[in-house]
mmCIF file of N, CA and C in Angstrom:
data_model
loop_
_atom_site.group_PDB
_atom_site.id
_atom_site.type_symbol
_atom_site.label_atom_id
_atom_site.label_comp_id
_atom_site.label_asym_id
_atom_site.label_seq_id
_atom_site.Cartn_x
_atom_site.Cartn_y
_atom_site.Cartn_z
ATOM 1 N N MET A 246 -41.828 -21.391 20.137
ATOM 2 C CA MET A 246 -40.427 -22.050 20.670
ATOM 3 C C MET A 246 -40.105 -21.284 21.364
ATOM 4 N N ARG A 247 -39.813 -22.521 22.536
ATOM 5 C CA ARG A 247 -38.980 -22.269 23.684
ATOM 6 C C ARG A 247 -37.800 -22.585 24.161
ATOM 7 N N LYS A 248 -37.641 -21.756 24.504
ATOM 8 C CA LYS A 248 -36.337 -21.976 24.480
ATOM 9 C C LYS A 248 -36.057 -22.239 26.486
ATOM 10 N N ILE A 249 -34.628 -21.943 26.143
ATOM 11 C CA ILE A 249 -33.584 -23.231 27.005
ATOM 12 C C ILE A 249 -31.769 -22.977 27.369
ATOM 13 N N CYS A 250 -31.338 -22.051 27.794
ATOM 14 C CA CYS A 250 -30.117 -22.430 28.703
ATOM 15 C C CYS A 250 -29.396 -23.643 28.969
ATOM 16 N N LEU A 251 -28.815 -23.721 28.448
ATOM 17 C CA LEU A 251 -28.540 -25.587 28.945
ATOM 18 C C LEU A 251 -26.890 -25.478 29.603
ATOM 19 N N LEU A 252 -27.052 -24.958 30.581
ATOM 20 C CA LEU A 252 -25.092 -25.104 31.150
ATOM 21 C C LEU A 252 -24.605 -26.081 31.585
ATOM 22 N N GLY A 253 -23.230 -26.394 31.016
ATOM 23 C CA GLY A 253 -23.133 -28.183 30.794
ATOM 24 C C GLY A 253 -23.783 -28.652 29.384
ATOM 25 N N GLY A 254 -23.825 -28.084 28.674
ATOM 26 C CA GLY A 254 -24.358 -29.015 26.964
ATOM 27 C C GLY A 254 -23.675 -29.075 26.899
ATOM 28 N N THR A 255 -22.016 -28.486 27.063
ATOM 29 C CA THR A 255 -21.276 -29.674 26.425
ATOM 30 C C THR A 255 -20.574 -31.360 26.595
ATOM 31 N N GLY A 256 -21.148 -31.233 27.772
ATOM 32 C CA GLY A 256 -20.624 -32.691 28.615
ATOM 33 C C GLY A 256 -21.511 -34.200 28.728
ATOM 34 N N PHE A 257 -21.786 -35.218 29.296
ATOM 35 C CA PHE A 257 -21.576 -36.432 28.702
ATOM 36 C C PHE A 257 -23.390 -35.874 29.108
ATOM 37 N N VAL A 258 -23.802 -35.982 30.299
ATOM 38 C CA VAL A 258 -25.241 -35.431 30.743
ATOM 39 C C VAL A 258 -25.729 -34.520 29.614
ATOM 40 N N GLY A 259 -24.670 -33.402 29.522
ATOM 41 C CA GLY A 259 -25.829 -32.376 27.958
ATOM 42 C C GLY A 259 -26.199 -32.866 26.851
ATOM 43 N N ARG A 260 -24.746 -33.854 26.025
ATOM 44 C CA ARG A 260 -25.095 -33.818 25.381
ATOM 45 C C ARG A 260 -26.609 -35.323 24.597
ATOM 46 N N ASN A 261 -26.706 -36.094 26.373
ATOM 47 C CA ASN A 261 -27.301 -36.234 26.027
ATOM 48 C C ASN A 261 -28.734 -35.146 26.542
ATOM 49 N N LEU A 262 -28.779 -34.625 27.143
ATOM 50 C CA LEU A 262 -30.066 -34.299 26.615
ATOM 51 C C LEU A 262 -30.288 -32.791 26.135
ATOM 52 N N ILE A 263 -29.450 -32.691 25.006
ATOM 53 C CA ILE A 263 -29.342 -32.091 23.453
ATOM 54 C C ILE A 263 -30.420 -32.651 22.722
ATOM 55 N N ASN A 264 -30.449 -34.034 22.678
ATOM 56 C CA ASN A 264 -31.168 -34.780 21.789
ATOM 57 C C ASN A 264 -33.025 -34.748 22.190
ATOM 58 N N SER A 265 -32.619 -34.308 23.048
ATOM 59 C CA SER A 265 -34.410 -35.034 23.779
ATOM 60 C C SER A 265 -34.967 -33.191 24.284
ATOM 61 N N LEU A 266 -33.711 -32.703 23.990
ATOM 62 C CA LEU A 266 -34.783 -31.055 23.736
ATOM 63 C C LEU A 266 -34.993 -30.647 22.550
ATOM 64 N N ILE A 267 -34.306 -31.218 21.327
ATOM 65 C CA ILE A 267 -34.657 -30.625 19.999
ATOM 66 C C ILE A 267 -35.791 -31.006 19.905
ATOM 67 N N LYS A 268 -35.629 -32.921 19.558
ATOM 68 C CA LYS A 268 -37.192 -33.188 18.795
ATOM 69 C C LYS A 268 -38.442 -32.961 19.705
ATOM 70 N N ALA A 269 -38.171 -31.559 21.498
ATOM 71 C CA ALA A 269 -39.661 -31.772 21.449
ATOM 72 C C ALA A 269 -39.366 -29.967 21.305
ATOM 73 N N GLY A 270 -38.531 -29.493 20.121
ATOM 74 C CA GLY A 270 -38.898 -28.809 20.823
ATOM 75 C C GLY A 270 -37.777 -27.018 20.234
ATOM 76 N N TRP A 271 -37.051 -27.081 21.414
ATOM 77 C CA TRP A 271 -36.577 -25.907 21.991
ATOM 78 C C TRP A 271 -35.386 -25.621 20.937
ATOM 79 N N GLN A 272 -35.506 -24.400 21.455
ATOM 80 C CA GLN A 272 -33.918 -23.754 21.038
ATOM 81 C C GLN A 272 -33.149 -23.142 21.786
ATOM 82 N N ILE A 273 -32.574 -24.074 21.942
ATOM 83 C CA ILE A 273 -31.654 -23.935 22.675
ATOM 84 C C ILE A 273 -30.223 -23.554 22.626
ATOM 85 N N ARG A 274 -29.546 -22.997 23.926
ATOM 86 C CA ARG A 274 -28.003 -22.558 24.294
ATOM 87 C C ARG A 274 -26.804 -22.699 24.818
ATOM 88 N N ILE A 275 -25.807 -22.711 24.433
ATOM 89 C CA ILE A 275 -25.473 -23.166 25.117
ATOM 90 C C ILE A 275 -24.090 -22.772 25.689
ATOM 91 N N PRO A 276 -23.564 -22.038 26.897
ATOM 92 C CA PRO A 276 -22.080 -21.532 26.675
ATOM 93 C C PRO A 276 -21.391 -21.765 27.181
ATOM 94 N N THR A 277 -19.724 -21.708 26.264
ATOM 95 C CA THR A 277 -18.250 -22.775 26.735
ATOM 96 C C THR A 277 -17.838 -21.354 26.569
ATOM 97 N N GLN A 278 -16.533 -22.005 27.254
ATOM 98 C CA GLN A 278 -15.288 -21.656 27.123
ATOM 99 C C GLN A 278 -14.926 -21.500 25.695
ATOM 100 N N GLN A 279 -14.541 -22.768 25.490
ATOM 101 C CA GLN A 279 -13.748 -23.023 23.556
ATOM 102 C C GLN A 279 -14.990 -23.777 23.161
ATOM 103 N N ARG A 280 -15.850 -22.243 22.074
ATOM 104 C CA ARG A 280 -16.569 -23.017 21.277
ATOM 105 C C ARG A 280 -16.323 -23.652 19.935
ATOM 106 N N GLU A 281 -14.901 -23.722 19.649
ATOM 107 C CA GLU A 281 -14.372 -23.917 18.186
ATOM 108 C C GLU A 281 -14.484 -25.395 18.640
ATOM 109 N N ARG A 282 -14.030 -25.630 19.588
ATOM 110 C CA ARG A 282 -13.545 -27.387 20.518
ATOM 111 C C ARG A 282 -15.643 -28.002 20.403
ATOM 112 N N HIS A 283 -16.821 -27.982 19.969
ATOM 113 C CA HIS A 283 -17.956 -28.669 20.075
ATOM 114 C C HIS A 283 -18.575 -27.859 18.292
ATOM 115 N N ARG A 284 -18.358 -28.023 17.438
ATOM 116 C CA ARG A 284 -18.301 -27.898 15.949
ATOM 117 C C ARG A 284 -19.342 -28.711 15.939
ATOM 118 N N ASP A 285 -18.942 -30.098 16.554
ATOM 119 C CA ASP A 285 -20.328 -31.500 15.957
ATOM 120 C C ASP A 285 -21.476 -30.786 16.603
ATOM 121 N N LEU A 286 -21.956 -29.937 17.547
ATOM 122 C CA LEU A 286 -22.641 -29.055 17.557
ATOM 123 C C LEU A 286 -23.805 -28.303 17.520
ATOM 124 N N MET A 287 -22.791 -27.722 16.385
ATOM 125 C CA MET A 287 -23.382 -25.981 15.227
ATOM 126 C C MET A 287 -23.984 -27.310 14.017
ATOM 127 N N LEU A 288 -23.920 -28.779 13.353
ATOM 128 C CA LEU A 288 -25.082 -28.805 13.111
ATOM 129 C C LEU A 288 -26.239 -29.482 12.915
ATOM 130 N N TYR A 289 -27.031 -27.940 14.583
ATOM 131 C CA TYR A 289 -28.101 -28.332 14.462
ATOM 132 C C TYR A 289 -28.748 -26.926 14.913
ATOM 133 N N SER A 290 -29.722 -26.801 14.265
ATOM 134 C CA SER A 290 -30.236 -25.758 13.729
ATOM 135 C C SER A 290 -30.525 -24.360 14.553
ATOM 136 N N ASN A 291 -31.195 -25.429 15.566
ATOM 137 C CA ASN A 291 -32.035 -24.516 16.745
ATOM 138 C C ASN A 291 -30.769 -24.589 18.192
ATOM 139 N N LEU A 292 -29.516 -24.590 17.649
ATOM 140 C CA LEU A 292 -28.677 -24.799 18.522
ATOM 141 C C LEU A 292 -27.656 -23.928 18.821
ATOM 142 N N GLU A 293 -27.174 -23.302 19.518
ATOM 143 C CA GLU A 293 -26.044 -21.385 19.351
ATOM 144 C C GLU A 293 -25.924 -22.353 20.482
ATOM 145 N N LEU A 294 -24.048 -22.037 20.233
ATOM 146 C CA LEU A 294 -23.217 -22.234 20.913
ATOM 147 C C LEU A 294 -22.666 -20.247 21.669
ATOM 148 N N VAL A 295 -22.432 -20.335 22.595
ATOM 149 C CA VAL A 295 -22.042 -19.130 22.944
ATOM 150 C C VAL A 295 -20.463 -18.718 24.040
ATOM 151 N N SER A 296 -19.761 -19.078 23.150
ATOM 152 C CA SER A 296 -18.315 -17.788 24.184
ATOM 153 C C SER A 296 -18.711 -17.666 24.819
ATOM 154 N N THR A 297 -18.007 -17.799 25.486
ATOM 155 C CA THR A 297 -18.452 -17.022 28.026
ATOM 156 C C THR A 297 -17.607 -17.439 29.145
ATOM 157 N N ASN A 298 -17.479 -16.674 29.445
ATOM 158 C CA ASN A 298 -16.952 -16.741 31.389
ATOM 159 C C ASN A 298 -18.081 -17.485 31.935
ATOM 160 N N LEU A 299 -18.828 -17.728 32.952
ATOM 161 C CA LEU A 299 -19.562 -18.353 33.623
ATOM 162 C C LEU A 299 -19.039 -16.624 35.201
ATOM 163 N N HIS A 300 -17.692 -17.620 35.176
ATOM 164 C CA HIS A 300 -17.994 -16.898 35.952
ATOM 165 C C HIS A 300 -17.502 -15.024 35.995
ATOM 166 N N ASP A 301 -17.380 -14.059 35.158
ATOM 167 C CA ASP A 301 -17.706 -12.891 34.678
ATOM 168 C C ASP A 301 -19.038 -12.791 34.020
ATOM 169 N N GLN A 302 -20.014 -11.771 35.031
ATOM 170 C CA GLN A 302 -21.207 -11.485 35.398
ATOM 171 C C GLN A 302 -21.792 -10.790 33.921
ATOM 172 N N GLU A 303 -20.531 -9.627 34.081
ATOM 173 C CA GLU A 303 -21.111 -8.699 33.071
ATOM 174 C C GLU A 303 -21.428 -10.468 31.550
ATOM 175 N N GLN A 304 -20.940 -11.272 31.426
ATOM 176 C CA GLN A 304 -20.904 -12.192 30.641
ATOM 177 C C GLN A 304 -22.320 -11.987 30.505
ATOM 178 N N LEU A 305 -22.783 -12.721 31.852
ATOM 179 C CA LEU A 305 -24.038 -13.459 31.917
ATOM 180 C C LEU A 305 -25.246 -12.826 31.016
ATOM 181 N N ASN A 306 -25.379 -11.479 30.878
ATOM 182 C CA ASN A 306 -26.316 -10.336 31.277
ATOM 183 C C ASN A 306 -26.453 -10.312 29.928
#
């Protein structure tokens, strides 16, 4: 299974990309500051929401 980190995955364009990526068999990781606000995305078994701050270099490693 191919993996992707989708920046902006909780936004308008990102949410539209999610369906296409899932249908194509991708494993998706989405960094977000407010994981609990996007519970609807947790329904996908091959999608992971990761609580992180993109401005913190250590969290991105």
